[in-house]
Coordinates of C-alpha atoms in Angstrom, one line a residue:
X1 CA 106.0 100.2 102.2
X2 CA 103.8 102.5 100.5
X3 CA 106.2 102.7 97.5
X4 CA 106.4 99.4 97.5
X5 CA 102.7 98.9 97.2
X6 CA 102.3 102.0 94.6
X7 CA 104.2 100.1 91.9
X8 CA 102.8 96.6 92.6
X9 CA 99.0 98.0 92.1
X10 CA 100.2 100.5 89.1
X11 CA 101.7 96.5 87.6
X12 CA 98.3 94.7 88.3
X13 CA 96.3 97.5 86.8
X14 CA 98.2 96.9 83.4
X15 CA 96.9 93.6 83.4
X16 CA 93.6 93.7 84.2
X17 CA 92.3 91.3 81.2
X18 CA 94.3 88.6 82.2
X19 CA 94.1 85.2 83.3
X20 CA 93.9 85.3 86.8
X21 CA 93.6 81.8 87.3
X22 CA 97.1 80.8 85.5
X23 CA 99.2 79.8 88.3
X24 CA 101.6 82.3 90.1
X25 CA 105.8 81.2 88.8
X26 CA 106.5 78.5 90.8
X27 CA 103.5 78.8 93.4
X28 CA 100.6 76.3 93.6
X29 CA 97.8 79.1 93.5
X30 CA 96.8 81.3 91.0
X31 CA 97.7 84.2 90.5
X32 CA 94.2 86.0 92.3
X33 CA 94.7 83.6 94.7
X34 CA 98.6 85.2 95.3
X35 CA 97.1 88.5 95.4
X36 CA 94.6 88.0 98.0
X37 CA 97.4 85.8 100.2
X38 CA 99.8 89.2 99.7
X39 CA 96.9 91.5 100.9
X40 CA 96.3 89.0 103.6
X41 CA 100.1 89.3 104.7
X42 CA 100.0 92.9 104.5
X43 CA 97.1 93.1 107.0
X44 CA 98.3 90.8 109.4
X45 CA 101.6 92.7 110.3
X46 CA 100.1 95.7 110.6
X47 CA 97.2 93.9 113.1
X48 CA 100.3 92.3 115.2
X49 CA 101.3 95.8 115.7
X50 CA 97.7 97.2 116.6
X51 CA 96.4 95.9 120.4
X52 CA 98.2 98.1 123.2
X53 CA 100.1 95.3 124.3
X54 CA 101.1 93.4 121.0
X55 CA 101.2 89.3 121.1
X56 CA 104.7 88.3 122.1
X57 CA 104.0 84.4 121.6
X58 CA 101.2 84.2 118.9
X59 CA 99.4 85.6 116.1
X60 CA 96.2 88.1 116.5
X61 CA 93.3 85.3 116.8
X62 CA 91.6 86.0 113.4
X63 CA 90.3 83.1 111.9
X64 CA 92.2 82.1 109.1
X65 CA 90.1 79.8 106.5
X66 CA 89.9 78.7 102.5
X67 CA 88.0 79.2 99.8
X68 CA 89.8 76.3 97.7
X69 CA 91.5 73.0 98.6
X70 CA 95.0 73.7 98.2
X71 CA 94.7 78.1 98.4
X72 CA 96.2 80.2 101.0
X73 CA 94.2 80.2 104.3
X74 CA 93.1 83.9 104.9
X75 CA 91.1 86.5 106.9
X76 CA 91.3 89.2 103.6
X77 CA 89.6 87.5 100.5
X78 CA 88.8 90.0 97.2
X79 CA 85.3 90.3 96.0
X80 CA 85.3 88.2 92.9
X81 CA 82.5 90.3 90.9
X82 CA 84.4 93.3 91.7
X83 CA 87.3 91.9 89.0
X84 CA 91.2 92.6 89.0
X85 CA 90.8 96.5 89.5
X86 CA 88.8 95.4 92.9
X87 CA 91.4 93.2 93.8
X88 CA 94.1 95.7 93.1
X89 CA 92.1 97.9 95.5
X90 CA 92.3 95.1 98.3
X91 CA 95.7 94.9 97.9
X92 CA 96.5 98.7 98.2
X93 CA 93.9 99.1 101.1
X94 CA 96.0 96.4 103.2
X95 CA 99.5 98.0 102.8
X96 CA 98.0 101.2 103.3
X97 CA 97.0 99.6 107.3
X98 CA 100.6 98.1 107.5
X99 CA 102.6 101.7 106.4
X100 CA 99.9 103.8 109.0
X101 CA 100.3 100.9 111.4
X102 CA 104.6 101.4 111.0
X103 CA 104.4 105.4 111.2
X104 CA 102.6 105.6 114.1
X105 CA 103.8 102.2 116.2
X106 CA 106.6 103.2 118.7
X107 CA 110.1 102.0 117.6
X108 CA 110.1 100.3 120.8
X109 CA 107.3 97.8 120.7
X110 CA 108.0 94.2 119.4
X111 CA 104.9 91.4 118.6
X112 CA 105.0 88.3 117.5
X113 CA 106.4 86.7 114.3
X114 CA 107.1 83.0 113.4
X115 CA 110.5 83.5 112.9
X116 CA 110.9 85.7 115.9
X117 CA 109.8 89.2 117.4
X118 CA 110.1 92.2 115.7
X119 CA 109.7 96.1 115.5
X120 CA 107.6 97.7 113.2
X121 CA 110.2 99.1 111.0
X122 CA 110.9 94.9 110.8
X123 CA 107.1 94.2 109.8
X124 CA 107.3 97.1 107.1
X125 CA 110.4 95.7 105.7
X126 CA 108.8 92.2 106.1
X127 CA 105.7 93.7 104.1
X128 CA 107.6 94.9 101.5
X129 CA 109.8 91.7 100.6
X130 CA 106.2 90.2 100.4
X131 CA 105.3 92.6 98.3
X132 CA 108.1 92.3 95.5
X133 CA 108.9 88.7 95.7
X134 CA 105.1 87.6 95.7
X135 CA 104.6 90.5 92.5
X136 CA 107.2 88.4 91.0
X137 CA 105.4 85.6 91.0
X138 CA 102.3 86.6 90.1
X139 CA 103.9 88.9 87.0
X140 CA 105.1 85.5 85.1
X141 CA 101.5 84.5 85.9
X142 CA 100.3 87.4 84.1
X143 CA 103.0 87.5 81.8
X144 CA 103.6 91.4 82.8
X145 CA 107.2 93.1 83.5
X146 CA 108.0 93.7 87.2
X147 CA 111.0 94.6 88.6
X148 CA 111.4 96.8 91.6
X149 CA 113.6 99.7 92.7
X150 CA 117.2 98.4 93.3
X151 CA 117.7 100.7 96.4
X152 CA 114.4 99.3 98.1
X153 CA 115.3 95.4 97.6
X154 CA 118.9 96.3 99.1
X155 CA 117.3 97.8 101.9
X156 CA 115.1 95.0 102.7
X157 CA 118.2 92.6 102.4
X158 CA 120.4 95.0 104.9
X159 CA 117.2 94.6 107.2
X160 CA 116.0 91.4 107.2
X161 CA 119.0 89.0 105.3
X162 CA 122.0 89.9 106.5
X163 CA 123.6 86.8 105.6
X164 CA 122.7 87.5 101.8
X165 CA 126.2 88.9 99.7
X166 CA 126.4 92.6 99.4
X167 CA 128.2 92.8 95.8
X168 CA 125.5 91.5 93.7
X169 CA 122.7 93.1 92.0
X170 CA 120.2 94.1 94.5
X171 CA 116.8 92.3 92.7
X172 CA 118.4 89.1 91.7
X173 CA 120.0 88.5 95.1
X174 CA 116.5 89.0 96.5
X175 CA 115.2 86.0 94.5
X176 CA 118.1 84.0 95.7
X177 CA 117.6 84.5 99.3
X178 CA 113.8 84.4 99.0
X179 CA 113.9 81.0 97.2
X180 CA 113.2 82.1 93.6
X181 CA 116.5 82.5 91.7
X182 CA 120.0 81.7 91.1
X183 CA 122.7 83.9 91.9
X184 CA 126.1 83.6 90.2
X185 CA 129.0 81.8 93.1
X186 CA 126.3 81.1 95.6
X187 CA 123.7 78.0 95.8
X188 CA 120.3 78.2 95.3
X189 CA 118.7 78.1 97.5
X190 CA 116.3 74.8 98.8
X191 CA 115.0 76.7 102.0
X192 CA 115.1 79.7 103.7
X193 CA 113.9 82.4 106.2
X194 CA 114.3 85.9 107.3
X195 CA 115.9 87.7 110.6
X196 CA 113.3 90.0 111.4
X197 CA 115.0 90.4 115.0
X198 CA 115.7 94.5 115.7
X199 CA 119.5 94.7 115.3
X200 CA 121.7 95.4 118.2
X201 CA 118.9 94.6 120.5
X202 CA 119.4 91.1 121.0
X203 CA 118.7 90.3 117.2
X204 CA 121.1 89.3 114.6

């Protein structure tokens, strides 16, 4: 997770001038907008893990709102006069909550998650596919180069896409099963979802 977030803030700091407004790849926001919606992620998982007895049927009751018709509905927003190096810091702030919240979160506990209960090893890896696929995103925004550590996107697809194919280069096939790309002999993709279920504990 920290990884993870290391190399996504070292890639927004190269781009600091930027237009932070173009749209994010194939998102409707922008790319700030994307930003702030990743950080947002990254503190929500780590809150589902925080109360002594985590959520098993809901989210933590934040309230979620928007600053634009159309953006991401958040708790975390960036400070706008603090520009992209403030934003970066939001960023980097939040996945530092969800890798303390991970290390020190019993293996056992499970809390809430839309597409089913998880552990926290299962909100880190969740954290971190945020983390690359939304990067991606907001990198052909920015027109910067991002492309993460092979080793760490197989990882996430061992944990959390086990249906994905295992003899394909590790980044691409993460685009496929996130959506975002084509992968040579499979279909693209129109939908999909992960299995953040802990494995061989009633998961997948």
């Amino acid at each position: 997770m920290r990884h993870a977030v290391r190399s996504a803030v070292a890639a927004l700091r190269g781009a600091e001038g930027a237009d932070w407004d173009a749209r994010a790849g194939s998102l409707e926001w922008s790319c700030w907008e994307t930003v702030e919606h990743l950080a947002d992620d990254l503190f929500a998982y780590a809150a589902q893990l925080g109360p002594e007895q985590p959520p098993s049927d809901t989210e933590v009751p934040f309230v979620w709102s928007r600053r634009n018709p159309g953006g991401p509905a958040n708790v975390v927003f960036a400070d706008r006069a603090a520009g992209a190096a403030g934003l970066a810091q939001v960023l980097e702030a939040c996945g530092a909550m969800l890798a303390a919240m991970v290390r020190t979160t019993p293996a056992t506990v499970r809390s809430h998650h839309v597409f089913g209960a998880s552990d926290p090893e299962g909100f880190a890896a969740m954290g971190v596919v945020e983390t690359l696929v939304h990067l991606d995103d907001v990198a052909q925004g920015l027109g910067v180069r991002w492309e993460p550590d092979a080793g760490l996107c197989d990882r996430v697809l061992a944990r959390l896409f086990p249906d994905a194919p295992a003899d394909t280069d590790r980044w691409p096939t993460l685009l496929w099963a996130t959506g975002r790309g084509d992968l040579p002999g499979h279909a693209r993709r129109t939908a999909w979802r992960w299995y953040g279920a802990p494995r061989g504990a009633g998961g997948e």
